[in-house]
mmCIF file of C-alpha atoms in Angstrom:
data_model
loop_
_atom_site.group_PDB
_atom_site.id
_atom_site.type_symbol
_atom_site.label_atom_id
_atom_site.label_comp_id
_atom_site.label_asym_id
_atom_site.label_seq_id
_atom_site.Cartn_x
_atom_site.Cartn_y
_atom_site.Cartn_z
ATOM 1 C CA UNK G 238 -85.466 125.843 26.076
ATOM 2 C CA UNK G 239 -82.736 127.811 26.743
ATOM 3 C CA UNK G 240 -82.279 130.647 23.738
ATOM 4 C CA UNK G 241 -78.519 132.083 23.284
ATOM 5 C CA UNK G 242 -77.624 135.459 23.458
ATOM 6 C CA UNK G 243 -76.029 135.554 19.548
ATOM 7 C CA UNK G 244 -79.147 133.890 18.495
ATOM 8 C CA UNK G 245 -81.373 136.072 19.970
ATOM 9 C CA UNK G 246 -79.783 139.798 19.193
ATOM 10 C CA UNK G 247 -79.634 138.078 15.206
ATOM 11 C CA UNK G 248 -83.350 137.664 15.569
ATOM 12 C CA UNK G 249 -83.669 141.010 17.337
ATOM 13 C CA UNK G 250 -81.832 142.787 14.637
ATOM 14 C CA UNK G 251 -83.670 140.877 11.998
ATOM 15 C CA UNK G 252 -87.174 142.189 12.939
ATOM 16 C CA UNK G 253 -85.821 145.011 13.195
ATOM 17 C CA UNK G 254 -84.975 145.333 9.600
ATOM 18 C CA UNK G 255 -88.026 144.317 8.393
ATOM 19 C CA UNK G 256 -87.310 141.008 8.006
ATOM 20 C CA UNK G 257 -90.608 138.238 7.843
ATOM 21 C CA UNK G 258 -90.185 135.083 10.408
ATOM 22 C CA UNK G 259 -90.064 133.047 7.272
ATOM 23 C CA UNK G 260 -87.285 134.717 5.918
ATOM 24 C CA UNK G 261 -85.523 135.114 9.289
ATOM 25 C CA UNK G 262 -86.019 131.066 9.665
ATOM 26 C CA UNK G 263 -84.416 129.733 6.135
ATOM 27 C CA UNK G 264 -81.842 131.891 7.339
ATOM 28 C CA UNK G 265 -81.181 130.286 10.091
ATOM 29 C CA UNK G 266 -81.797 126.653 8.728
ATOM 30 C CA UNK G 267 -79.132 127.220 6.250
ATOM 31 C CA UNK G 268 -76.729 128.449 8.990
ATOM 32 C CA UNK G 269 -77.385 125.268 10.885
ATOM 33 C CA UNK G 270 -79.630 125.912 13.598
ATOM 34 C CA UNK G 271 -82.203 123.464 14.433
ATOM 35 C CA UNK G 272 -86.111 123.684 13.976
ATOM 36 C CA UNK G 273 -86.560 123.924 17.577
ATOM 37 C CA UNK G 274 -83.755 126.495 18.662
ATOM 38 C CA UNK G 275 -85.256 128.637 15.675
ATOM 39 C CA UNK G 276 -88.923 128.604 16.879
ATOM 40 C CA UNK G 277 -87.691 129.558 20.415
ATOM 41 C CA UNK G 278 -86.080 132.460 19.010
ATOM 42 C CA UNK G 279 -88.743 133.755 17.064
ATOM 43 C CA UNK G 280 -91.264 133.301 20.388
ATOM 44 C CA UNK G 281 -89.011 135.618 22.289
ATOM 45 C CA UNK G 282 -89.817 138.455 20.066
ATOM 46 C CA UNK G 283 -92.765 140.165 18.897
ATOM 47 C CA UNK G 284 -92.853 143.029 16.312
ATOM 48 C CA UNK G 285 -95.199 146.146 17.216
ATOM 49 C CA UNK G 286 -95.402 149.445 15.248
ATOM 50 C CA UNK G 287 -91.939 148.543 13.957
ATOM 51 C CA UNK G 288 -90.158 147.664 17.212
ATOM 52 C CA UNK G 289 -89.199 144.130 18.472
ATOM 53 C CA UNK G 290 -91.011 143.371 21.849
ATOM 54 C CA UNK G 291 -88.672 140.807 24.040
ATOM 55 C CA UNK G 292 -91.197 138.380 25.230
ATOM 56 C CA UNK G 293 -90.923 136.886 28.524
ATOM 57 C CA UNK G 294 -88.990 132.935 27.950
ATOM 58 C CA UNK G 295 -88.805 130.843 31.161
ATOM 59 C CA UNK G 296 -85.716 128.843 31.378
ATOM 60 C CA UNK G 297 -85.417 124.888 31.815
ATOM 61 C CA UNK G 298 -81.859 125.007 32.923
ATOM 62 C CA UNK G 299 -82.746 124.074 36.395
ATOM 63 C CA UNK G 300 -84.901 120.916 34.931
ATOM 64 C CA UNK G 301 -82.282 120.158 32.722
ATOM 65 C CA UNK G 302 -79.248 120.217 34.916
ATOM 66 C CA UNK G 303 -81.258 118.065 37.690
ATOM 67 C CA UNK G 304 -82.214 115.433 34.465
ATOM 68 C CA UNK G 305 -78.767 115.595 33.273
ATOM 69 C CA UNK G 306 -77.145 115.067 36.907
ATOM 70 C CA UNK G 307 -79.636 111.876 37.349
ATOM 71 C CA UNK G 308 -78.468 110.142 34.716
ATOM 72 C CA UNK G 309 -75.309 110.757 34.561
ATOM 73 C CA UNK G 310 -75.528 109.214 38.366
ATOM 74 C CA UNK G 311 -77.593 106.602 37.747
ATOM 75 C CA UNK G 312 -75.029 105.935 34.427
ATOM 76 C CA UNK G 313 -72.078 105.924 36.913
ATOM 77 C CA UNK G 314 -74.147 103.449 39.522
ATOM 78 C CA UNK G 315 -75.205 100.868 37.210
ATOM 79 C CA UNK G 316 -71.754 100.831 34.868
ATOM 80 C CA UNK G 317 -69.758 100.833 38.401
ATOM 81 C CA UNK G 318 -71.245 98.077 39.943
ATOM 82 C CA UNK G 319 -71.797 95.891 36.599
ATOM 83 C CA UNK G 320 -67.447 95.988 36.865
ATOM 84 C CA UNK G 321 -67.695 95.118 40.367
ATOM 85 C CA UNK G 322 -69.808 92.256 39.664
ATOM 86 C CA UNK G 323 -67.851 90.694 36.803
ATOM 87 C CA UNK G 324 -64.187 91.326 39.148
ATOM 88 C CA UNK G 325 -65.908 89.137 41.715
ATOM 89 C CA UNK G 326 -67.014 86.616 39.448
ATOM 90 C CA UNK G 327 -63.684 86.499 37.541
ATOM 91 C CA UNK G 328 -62.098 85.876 41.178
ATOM 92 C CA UNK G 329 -64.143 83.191 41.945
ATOM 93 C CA UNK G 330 -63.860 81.511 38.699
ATOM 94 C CA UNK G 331 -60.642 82.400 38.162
ATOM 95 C CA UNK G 332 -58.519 81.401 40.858
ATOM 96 C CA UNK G 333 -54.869 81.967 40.944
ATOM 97 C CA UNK G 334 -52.408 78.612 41.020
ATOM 98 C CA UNK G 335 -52.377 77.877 45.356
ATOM 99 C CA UNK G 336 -55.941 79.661 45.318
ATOM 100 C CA UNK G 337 -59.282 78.331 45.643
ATOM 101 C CA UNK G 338 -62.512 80.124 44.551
ATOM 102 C CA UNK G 339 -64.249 80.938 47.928
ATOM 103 C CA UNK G 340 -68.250 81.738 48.070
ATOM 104 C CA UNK G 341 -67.619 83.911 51.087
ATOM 105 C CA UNK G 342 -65.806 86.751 48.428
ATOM 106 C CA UNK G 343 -68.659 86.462 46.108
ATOM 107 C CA UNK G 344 -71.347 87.044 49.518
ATOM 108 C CA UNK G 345 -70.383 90.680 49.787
ATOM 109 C CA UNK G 346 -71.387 91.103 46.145
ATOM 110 C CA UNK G 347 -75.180 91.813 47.217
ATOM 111 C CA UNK G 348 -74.673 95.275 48.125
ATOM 112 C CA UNK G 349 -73.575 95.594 44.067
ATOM 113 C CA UNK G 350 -76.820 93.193 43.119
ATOM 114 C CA UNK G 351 -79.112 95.505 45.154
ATOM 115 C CA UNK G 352 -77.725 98.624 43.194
ATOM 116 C CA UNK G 353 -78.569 97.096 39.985
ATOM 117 C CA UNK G 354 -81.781 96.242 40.842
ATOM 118 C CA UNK G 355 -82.506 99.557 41.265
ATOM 119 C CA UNK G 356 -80.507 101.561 38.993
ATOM 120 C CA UNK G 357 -80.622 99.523 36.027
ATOM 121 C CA UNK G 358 -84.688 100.260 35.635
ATOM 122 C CA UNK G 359 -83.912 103.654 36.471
ATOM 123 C CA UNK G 360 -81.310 104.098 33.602
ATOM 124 C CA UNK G 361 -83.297 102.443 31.024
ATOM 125 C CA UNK G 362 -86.189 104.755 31.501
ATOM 126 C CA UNK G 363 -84.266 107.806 32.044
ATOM 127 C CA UNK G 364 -82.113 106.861 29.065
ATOM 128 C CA UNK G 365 -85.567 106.550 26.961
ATOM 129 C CA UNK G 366 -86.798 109.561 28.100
ATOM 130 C CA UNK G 367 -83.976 111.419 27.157
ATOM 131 C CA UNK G 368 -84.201 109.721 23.648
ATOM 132 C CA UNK G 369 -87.802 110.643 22.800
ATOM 133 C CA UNK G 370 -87.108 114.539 24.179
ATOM 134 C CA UNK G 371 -83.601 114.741 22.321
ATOM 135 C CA UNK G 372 -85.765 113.054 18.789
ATOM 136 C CA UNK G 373 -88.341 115.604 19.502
ATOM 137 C CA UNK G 374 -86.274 118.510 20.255
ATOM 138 C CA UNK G 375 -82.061 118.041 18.457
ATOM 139 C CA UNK G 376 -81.008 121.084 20.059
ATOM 140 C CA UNK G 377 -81.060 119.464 23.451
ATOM 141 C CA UNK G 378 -77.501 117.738 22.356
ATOM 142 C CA UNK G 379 -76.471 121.161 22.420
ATOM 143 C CA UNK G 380 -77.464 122.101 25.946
ATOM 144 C CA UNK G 381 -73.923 122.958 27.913
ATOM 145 C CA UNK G 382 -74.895 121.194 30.913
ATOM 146 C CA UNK G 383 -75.181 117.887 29.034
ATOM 147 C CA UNK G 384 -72.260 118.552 26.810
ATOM 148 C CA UNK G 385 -69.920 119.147 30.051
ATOM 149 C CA UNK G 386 -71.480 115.947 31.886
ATOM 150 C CA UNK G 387 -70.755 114.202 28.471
ATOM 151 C CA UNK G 388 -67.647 115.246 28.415
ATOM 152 C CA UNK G 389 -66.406 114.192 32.525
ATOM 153 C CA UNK G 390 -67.765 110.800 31.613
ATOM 154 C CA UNK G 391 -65.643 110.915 28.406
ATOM 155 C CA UNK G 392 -62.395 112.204 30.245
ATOM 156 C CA UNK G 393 -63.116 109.428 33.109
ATOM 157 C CA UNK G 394 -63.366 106.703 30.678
ATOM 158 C CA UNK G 395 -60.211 107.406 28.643
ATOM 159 C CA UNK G 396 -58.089 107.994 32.158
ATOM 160 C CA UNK G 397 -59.463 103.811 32.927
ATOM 161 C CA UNK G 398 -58.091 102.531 29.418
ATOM 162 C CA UNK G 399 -54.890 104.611 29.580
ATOM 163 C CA UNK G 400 -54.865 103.586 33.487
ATOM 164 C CA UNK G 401 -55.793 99.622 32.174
ATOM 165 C CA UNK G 402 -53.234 100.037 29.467
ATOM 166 C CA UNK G 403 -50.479 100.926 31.484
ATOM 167 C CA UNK G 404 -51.148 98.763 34.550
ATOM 168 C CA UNK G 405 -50.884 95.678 32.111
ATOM 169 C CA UNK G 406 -48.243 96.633 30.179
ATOM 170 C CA UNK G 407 -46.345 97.242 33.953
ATOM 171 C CA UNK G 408 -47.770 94.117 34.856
ATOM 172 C CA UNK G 409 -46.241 91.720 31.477
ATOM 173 C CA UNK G 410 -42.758 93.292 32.167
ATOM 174 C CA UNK G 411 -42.835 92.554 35.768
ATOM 175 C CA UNK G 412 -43.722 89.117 34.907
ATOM 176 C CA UNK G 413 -46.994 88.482 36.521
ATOM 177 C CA UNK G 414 -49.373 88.822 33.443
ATOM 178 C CA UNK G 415 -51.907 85.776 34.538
ATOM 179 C CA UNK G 416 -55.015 84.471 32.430
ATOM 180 C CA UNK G 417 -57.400 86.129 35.579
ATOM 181 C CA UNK G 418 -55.545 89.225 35.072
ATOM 182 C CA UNK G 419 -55.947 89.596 31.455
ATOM 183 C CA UNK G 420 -59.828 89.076 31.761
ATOM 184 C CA UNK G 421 -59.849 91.364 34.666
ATOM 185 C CA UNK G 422 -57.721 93.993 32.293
ATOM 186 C CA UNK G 423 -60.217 93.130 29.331
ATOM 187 C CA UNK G 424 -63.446 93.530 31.162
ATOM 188 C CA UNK G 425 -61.990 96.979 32.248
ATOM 189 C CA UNK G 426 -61.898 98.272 29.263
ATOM 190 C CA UNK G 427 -64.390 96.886 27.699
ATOM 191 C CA UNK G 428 -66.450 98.570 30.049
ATOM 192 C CA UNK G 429 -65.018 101.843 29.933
ATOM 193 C CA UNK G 430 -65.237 101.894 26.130
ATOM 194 C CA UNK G 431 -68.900 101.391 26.627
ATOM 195 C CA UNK G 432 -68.905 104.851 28.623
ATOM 196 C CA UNK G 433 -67.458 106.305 25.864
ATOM 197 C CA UNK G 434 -69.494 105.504 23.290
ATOM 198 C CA UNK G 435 -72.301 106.420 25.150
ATOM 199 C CA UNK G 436 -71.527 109.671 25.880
ATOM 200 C CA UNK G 437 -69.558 110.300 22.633
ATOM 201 C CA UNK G 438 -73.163 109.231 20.957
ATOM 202 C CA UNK G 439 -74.702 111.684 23.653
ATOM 203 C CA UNK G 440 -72.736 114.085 21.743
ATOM 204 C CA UNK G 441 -73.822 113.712 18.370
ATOM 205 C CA UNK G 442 -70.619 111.398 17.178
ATOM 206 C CA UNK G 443 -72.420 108.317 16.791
ATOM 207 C CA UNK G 444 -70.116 105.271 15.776
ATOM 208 C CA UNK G 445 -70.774 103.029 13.235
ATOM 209 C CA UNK G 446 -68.572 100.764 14.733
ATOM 210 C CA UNK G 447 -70.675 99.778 17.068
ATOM 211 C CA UNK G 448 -74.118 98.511 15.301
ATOM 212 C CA UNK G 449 -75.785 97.931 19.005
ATOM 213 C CA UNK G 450 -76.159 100.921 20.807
ATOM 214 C CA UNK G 451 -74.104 101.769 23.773
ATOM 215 C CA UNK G 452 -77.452 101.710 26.268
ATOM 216 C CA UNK G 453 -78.341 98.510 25.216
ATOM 217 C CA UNK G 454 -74.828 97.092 26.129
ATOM 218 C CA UNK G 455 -75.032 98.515 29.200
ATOM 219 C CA UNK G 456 -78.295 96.916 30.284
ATOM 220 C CA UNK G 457 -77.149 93.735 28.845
ATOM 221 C CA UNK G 458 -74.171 93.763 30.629
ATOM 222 C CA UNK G 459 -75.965 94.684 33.939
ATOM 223 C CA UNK G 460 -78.701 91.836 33.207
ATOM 224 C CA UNK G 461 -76.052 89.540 32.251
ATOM 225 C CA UNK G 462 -73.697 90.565 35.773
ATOM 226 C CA UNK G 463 -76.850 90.227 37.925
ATOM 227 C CA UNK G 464 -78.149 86.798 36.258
ATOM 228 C CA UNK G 465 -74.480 85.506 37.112
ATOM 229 C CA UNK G 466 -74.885 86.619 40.384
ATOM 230 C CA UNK G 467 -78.200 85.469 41.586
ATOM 231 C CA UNK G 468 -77.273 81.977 39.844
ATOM 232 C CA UNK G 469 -74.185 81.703 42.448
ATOM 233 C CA UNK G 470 -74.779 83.654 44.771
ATOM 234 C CA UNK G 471 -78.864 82.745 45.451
ATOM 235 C CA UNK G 472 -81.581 85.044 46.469
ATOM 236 C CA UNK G 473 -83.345 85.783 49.585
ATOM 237 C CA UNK G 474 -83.622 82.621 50.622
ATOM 238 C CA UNK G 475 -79.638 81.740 50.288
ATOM 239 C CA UNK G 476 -79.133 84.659 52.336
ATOM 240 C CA UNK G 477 -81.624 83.577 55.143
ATOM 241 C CA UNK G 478 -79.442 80.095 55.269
ATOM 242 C CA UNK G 479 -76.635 82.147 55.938
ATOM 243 C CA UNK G 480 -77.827 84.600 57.976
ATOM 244 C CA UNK G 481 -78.644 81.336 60.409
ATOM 245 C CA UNK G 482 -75.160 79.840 60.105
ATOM 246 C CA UNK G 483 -74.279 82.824 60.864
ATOM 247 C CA UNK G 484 -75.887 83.174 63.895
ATOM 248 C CA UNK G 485 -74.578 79.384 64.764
ATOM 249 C CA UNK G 486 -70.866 80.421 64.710
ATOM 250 C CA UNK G 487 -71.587 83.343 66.673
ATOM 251 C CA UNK G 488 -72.930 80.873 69.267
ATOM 252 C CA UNK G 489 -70.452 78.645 69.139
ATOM 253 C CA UNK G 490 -67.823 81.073 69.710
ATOM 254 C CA UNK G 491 -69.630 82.693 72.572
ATOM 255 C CA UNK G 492 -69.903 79.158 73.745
ATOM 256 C CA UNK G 493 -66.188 78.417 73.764
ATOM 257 C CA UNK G 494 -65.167 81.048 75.027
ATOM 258 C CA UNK G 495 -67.226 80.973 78.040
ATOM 259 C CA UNK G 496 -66.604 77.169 78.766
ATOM 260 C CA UNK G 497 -62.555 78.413 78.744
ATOM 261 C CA UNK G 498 -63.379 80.229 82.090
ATOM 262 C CA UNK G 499 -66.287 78.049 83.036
ATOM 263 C CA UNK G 500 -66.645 77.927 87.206
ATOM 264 C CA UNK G 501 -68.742 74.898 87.270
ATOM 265 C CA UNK G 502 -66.499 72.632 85.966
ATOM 266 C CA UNK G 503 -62.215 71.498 87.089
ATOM 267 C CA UNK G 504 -60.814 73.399 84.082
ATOM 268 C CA UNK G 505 -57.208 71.551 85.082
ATOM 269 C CA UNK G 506 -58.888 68.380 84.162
ATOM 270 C CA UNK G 507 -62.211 68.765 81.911
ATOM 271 C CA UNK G 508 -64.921 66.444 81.826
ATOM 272 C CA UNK G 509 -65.212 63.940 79.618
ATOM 273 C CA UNK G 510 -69.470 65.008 78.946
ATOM 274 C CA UNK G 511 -70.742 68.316 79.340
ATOM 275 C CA UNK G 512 -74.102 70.479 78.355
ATOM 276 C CA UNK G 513 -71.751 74.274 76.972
ATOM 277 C CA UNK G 514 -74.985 75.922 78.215
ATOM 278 C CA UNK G 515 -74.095 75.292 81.715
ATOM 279 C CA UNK G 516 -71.461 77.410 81.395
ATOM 280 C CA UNK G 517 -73.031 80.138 79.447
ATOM 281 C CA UNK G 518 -72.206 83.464 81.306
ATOM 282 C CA UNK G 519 -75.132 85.604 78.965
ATOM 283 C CA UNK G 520 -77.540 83.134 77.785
ATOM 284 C CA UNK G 521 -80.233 86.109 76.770
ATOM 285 C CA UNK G 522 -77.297 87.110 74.159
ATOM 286 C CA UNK G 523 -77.533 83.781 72.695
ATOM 287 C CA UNK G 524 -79.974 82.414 69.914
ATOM 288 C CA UNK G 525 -81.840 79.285 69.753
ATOM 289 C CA UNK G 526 -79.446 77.713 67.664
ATOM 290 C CA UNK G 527 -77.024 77.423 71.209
ATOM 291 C CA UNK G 528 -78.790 74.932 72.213
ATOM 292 C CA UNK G 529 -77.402 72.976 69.054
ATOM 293 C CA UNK G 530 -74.016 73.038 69.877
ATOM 294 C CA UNK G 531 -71.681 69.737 71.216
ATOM 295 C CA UNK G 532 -68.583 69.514 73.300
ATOM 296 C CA UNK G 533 -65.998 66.738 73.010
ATOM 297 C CA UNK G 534 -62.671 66.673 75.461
ATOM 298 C CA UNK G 535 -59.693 66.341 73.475
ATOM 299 C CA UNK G 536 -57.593 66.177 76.240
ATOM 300 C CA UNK G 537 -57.077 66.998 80.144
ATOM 301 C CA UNK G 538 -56.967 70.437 79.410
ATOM 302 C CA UNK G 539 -58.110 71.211 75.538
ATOM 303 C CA UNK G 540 -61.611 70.813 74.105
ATOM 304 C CA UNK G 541 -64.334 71.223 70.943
ATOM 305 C CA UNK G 542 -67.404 72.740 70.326
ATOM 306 C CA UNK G 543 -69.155 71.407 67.297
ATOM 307 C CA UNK G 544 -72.656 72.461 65.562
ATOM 308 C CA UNK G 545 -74.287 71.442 62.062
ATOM 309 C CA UNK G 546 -74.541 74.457 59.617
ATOM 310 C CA UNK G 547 -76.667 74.667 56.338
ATOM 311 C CA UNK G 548 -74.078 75.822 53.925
ATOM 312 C CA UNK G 549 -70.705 75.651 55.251
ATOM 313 C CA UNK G 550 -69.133 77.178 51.829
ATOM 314 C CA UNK G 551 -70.207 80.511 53.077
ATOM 315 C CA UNK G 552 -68.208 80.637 56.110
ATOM 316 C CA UNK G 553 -64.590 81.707 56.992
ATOM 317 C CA UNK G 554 -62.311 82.278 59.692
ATOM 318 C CA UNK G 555 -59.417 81.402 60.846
ATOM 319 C CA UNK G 556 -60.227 79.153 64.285
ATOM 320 C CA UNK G 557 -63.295 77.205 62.104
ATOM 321 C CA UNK G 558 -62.652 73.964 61.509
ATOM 322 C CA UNK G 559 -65.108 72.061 58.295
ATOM 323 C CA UNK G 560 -65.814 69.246 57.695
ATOM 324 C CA UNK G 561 -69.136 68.843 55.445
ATOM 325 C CA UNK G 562 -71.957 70.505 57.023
ATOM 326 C CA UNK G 563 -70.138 70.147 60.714
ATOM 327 C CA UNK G 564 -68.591 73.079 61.692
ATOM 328 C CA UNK G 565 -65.953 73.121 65.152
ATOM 329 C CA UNK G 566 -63.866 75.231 66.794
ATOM 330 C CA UNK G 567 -60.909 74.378 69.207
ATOM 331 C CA UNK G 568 -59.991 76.113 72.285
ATOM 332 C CA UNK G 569 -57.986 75.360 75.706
ATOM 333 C CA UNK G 570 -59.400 75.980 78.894
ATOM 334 C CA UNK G 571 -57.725 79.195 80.722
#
């Protein structure tokens, strides 16, 4: 570990005088220092015919600030996206009056899944390795690196509840205080008080108000968000049936757009039966799934092309009409 300049010229000085180790380290005890920072001291010097020797001490600043930097990344990843999670989900269960909860929002959520998958592990063992090192060695609470990382996570977190406390109290004189937006502001800070106490704990100022420990809340939070998720949301195999639908509406689209300008066909007056694939101007761009879709005429001129889906909540668009599992889209001939 890092040794400080005061601390070391006190030790120098110390030898120097005549002073034992044992004397030099009650010394220091009494003034505060910790068992570890004291030994380190002592190591850098060695007394010969009277003179103190500066031994060679290899920093761990490098190591440290690369640690340090990790977590407070990982920290960052997995307490961002846990918030991103829980917004979605209060959106979907939520909705606003004229609203409905749509499964579509809550699809895009994966990319905030996947990160907890992998930085929740990641935090829990960096955040127990820290433990044991900073139990074996106190004076690593100390270390300037962690103490300034501590304290941007500290400063971040009290700009969101004075942010959050201000956008809600703009919000309830404006008028437009809902029940979604009160959970929304409450999950906010909740969340950002979490941050603090972490790093305020990081920094030797545990709170007592708090009898779980910040990590844990974290993780639970981040199990909790992710349980939520895959429960609504599905795994791999809810985003396979998807994937396929969406490769259905792709084809359908393609489809209608190419019988609008089909050349096989009187587009003034269009058939009352007809195969779309007959007037499919790529078929190689197409998937099997083409092959699935119907035409109906609506009239002389207008038309619909129709194909079964697996999970229609998952879709949107503007020009899709559903109804159950059927899925159509209209379009006139050009």
């Amino acid at each position: 570990m890092a040794v400080t300049p005061e601390l070391s010229d006190y030790v120098q000085a110390a030898l120097r005088r005549g002073d034992t180790p044992d004397a030099i380290r009650a010394t220091l005890d009494k003034a505060g220092w910790t068992r570890t920072e004291i030994d380190a001291a002592l190591a850098g010097w060695m007394v010969q015919e009277g003179a103190a020797v500066p031994r060679p001490m290899r920093s761990s600043a490098a190591r440290d600030a690369l640690f340090y930097a990790l977590l407070f990344v990982v920290f960052g990843m997995v307490a961002g996206n846990v918030l991103t999670l829980f917004l979605g989900q209060i959106d979907y269960w939520m909705p606003e009056p004229g609203e409905s909860g749509s499964y579509y929002r809550l699809a895009g959520l994966r990319w905030s899944m996947a990160a907890l998958i992998v930085f929740t592990p990641a935090f829990f063992f960096l955040d127990r390795s820290d433990g044991r090192a900073t139990t074996a060695d106190p004076s690593r609470r100390h270390g300037k690196i962690r103490r300034w990382l501590s304290a941007l996570a500290m400063l971040i977190a009290v700009i969101t509840l004075l942010g959050d406390a201000l956008f809600l109290i703009y919000t309830w004189l404006d008028g437009q205080v809902t029940a979604r937006f009160l959970v929304k502001s409450l999950t906010v800070a909740l969340l950002a008080t979490v941050v603090l106490i972490y790093f305020r704990e990081d920094r030797g100022l545990r709170l007592a108000a708090l009898p779980v420990p910040a990590n844990a809340v974290l993780v639970g939070m981040a199990a909790l968000a992710l349980g939520l998720s895959l429960w609504i949301i599905g795994g791999p195999g809810q985003g396979q049936m998807e994937q396929r639908d969406r490769w259905r509406i792709d084809d359908l689209r393609t489809l209608a757009r190419d019988v609008a300008v089909c050349d096989v066909i009187d587009r003034t007056t269009l058939p009352e039966t007809l195969d779309p694939m007959t007037c499919a101007r790529n078929p190689s761009n197409l998937t099997g799934y083409a092959s699935d879709v119907t035409y109906r005429r609506i009239s002389a001129t207008e038309y619909e092309l129709c194909i079964e889906v697996e999970f229609p909540p998952a879709l949107s668009g503007y020009d899709l009409r559903v109804d159950g599992n059927r899925v159509c889209v209209w379009r006139e001939a050009e």
